[in-house]
C-alpha positions as semicolon CSV with decimal commas, in nm:
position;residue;x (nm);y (nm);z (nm)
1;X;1,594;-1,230;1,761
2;X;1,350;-1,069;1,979
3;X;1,009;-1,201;1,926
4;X;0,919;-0,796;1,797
5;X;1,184;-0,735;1,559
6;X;1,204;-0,697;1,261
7;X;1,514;-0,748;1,017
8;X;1,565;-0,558;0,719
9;X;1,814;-0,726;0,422
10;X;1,752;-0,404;0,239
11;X;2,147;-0,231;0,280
12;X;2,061;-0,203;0,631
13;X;1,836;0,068;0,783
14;X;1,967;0,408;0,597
15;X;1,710;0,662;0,573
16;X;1,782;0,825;0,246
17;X;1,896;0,744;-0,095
18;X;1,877;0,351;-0,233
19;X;1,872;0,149;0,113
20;X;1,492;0,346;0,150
21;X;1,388;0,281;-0,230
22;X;1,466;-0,110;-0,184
23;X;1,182;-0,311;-0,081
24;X;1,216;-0,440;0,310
25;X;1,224;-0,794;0,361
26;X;0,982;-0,875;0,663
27;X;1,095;-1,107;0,923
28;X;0,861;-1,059;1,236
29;X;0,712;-1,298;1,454
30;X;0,416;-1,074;1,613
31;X;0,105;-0,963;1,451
32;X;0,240;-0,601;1,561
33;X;0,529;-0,647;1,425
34;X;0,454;-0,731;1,075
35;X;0,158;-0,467;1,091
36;X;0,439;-0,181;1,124
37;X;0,681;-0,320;0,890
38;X;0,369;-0,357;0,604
39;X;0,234;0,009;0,730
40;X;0,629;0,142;0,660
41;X;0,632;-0,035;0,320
42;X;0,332;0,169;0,211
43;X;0,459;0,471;0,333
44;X;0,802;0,438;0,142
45;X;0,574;0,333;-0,153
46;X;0,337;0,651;-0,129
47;X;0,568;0,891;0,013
48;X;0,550;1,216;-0,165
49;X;0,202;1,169;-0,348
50;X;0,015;1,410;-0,300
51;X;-0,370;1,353;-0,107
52;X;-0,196;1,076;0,004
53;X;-0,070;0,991;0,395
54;X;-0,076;0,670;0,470
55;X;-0,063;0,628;0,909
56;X;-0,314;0,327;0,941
57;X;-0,457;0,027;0,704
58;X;-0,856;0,217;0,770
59;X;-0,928;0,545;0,689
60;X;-0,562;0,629;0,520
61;X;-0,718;0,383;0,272
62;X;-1,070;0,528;0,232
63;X;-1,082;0,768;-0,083
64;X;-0,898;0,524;-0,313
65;X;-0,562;0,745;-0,302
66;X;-0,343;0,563;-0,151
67;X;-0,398;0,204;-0,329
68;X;-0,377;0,464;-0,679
69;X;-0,018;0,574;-0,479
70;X;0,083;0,194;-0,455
71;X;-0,019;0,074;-0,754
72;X;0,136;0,391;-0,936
73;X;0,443;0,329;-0,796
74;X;0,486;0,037;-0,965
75;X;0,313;0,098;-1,323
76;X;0,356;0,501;-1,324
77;X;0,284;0,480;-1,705
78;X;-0,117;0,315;-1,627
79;X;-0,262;0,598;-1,527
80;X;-0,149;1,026;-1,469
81;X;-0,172;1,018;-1,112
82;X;-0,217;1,400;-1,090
83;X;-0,548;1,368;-1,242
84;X;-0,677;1,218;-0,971
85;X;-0,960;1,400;-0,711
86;X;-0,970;1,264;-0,324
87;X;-1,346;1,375;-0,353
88;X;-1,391;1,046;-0,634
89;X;-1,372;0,778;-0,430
90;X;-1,518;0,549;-0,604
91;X;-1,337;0,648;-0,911
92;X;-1,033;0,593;-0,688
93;X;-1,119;0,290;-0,634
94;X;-1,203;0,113;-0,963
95;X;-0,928;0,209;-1,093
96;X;-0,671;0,107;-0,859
97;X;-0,835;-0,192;-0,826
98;X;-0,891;-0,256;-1,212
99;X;-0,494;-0,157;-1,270
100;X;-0,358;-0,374;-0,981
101;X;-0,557;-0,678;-1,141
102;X;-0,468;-0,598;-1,505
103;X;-0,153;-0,506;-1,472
104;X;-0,011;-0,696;-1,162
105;X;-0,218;-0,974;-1,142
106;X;-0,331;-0,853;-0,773
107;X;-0,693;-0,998;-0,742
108;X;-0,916;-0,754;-0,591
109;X;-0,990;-0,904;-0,205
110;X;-1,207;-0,583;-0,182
111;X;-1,532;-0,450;-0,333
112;X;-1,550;-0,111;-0,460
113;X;-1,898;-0,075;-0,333
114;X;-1,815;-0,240;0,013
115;X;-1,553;0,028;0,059
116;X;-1,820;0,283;-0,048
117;X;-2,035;0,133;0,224
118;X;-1,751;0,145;0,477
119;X;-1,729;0,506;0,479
120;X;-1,442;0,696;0,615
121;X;-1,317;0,422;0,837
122;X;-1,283;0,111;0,599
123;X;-1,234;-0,235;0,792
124;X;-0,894;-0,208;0,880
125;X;-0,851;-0,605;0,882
126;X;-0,982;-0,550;0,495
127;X;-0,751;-0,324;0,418
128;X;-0,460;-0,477;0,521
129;X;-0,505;-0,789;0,385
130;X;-0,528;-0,678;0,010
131;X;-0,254;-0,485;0,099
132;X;-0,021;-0,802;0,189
133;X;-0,158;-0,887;-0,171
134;X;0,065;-0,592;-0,328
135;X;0,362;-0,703;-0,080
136;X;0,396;-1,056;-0,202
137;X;0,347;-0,907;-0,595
138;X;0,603;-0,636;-0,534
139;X;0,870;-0,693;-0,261
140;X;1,112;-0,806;-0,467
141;X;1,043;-0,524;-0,716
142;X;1,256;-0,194;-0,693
């Protein structure tokens, strides 16, 4: 195997139905490599929430939405995701934070307040490591 690819045991690589609902099984050996397979994880996760569109681990990452996507995916009875308001960050934040710890066990690698601080473009080494957090928790899951 190519030091850049990545295998799949999900069903193989279908782009509809099951195969894209089961959780990929990452086998890369580059930094690149894993980044992309994590970054497509979160996408299948989030895909059709709305406010959320997850294309990097910064600012896809910044209002809150997307971690409320993940985590909501999972545990869709916590919390009425429709509710929510991309203007509420920090809102956004607690909450997915507070429900990934409560409920998942996911301890929170981030600070609501240093995201706040962070802006619009979070650290995107930040980012992506609490979101390896919800990987390991929920790869297996689906």
């Amino acid at each position: 195997m190519a030091s850049s690819d990545v295998a799949r045991k999900s069903g193989g690589a279908k782009s509809t139905g099951d195969a894209e609902k089961r959780t990929p099984i990452m086998v890369a050996r580059s930094p690149s490599a894993i980044k992309e397979a994590l970054l497509r994880w979160c996408q299948i996760k989030t895909r059709g929430y709305p406010n959320v569109n997850v294309t990097n681990f910064s600012s896809s990452w910044a209002n809150g939405m997307a971690f409320c996507a993940l985590i909501h995916h999972f545990y869709p009875d916590a919390f009425d995701f429709n509710c929510l308001d991309p203007k509420k960050r920090k809102e956004n934040l607690e909450l997915a934070f507070r429900v990934a710890e409560e409920q998942a066990g996911i301890v929170p690698l981030l600070e609501v307040d240093d995201m706040l601080m962070m802006g619009d473009r979070p650290d995107y080494k930040c980012i992506f490591t609490y979101v390896q957090s919800f990987y390991r928790q929920f790869r297996d899951a689906d």
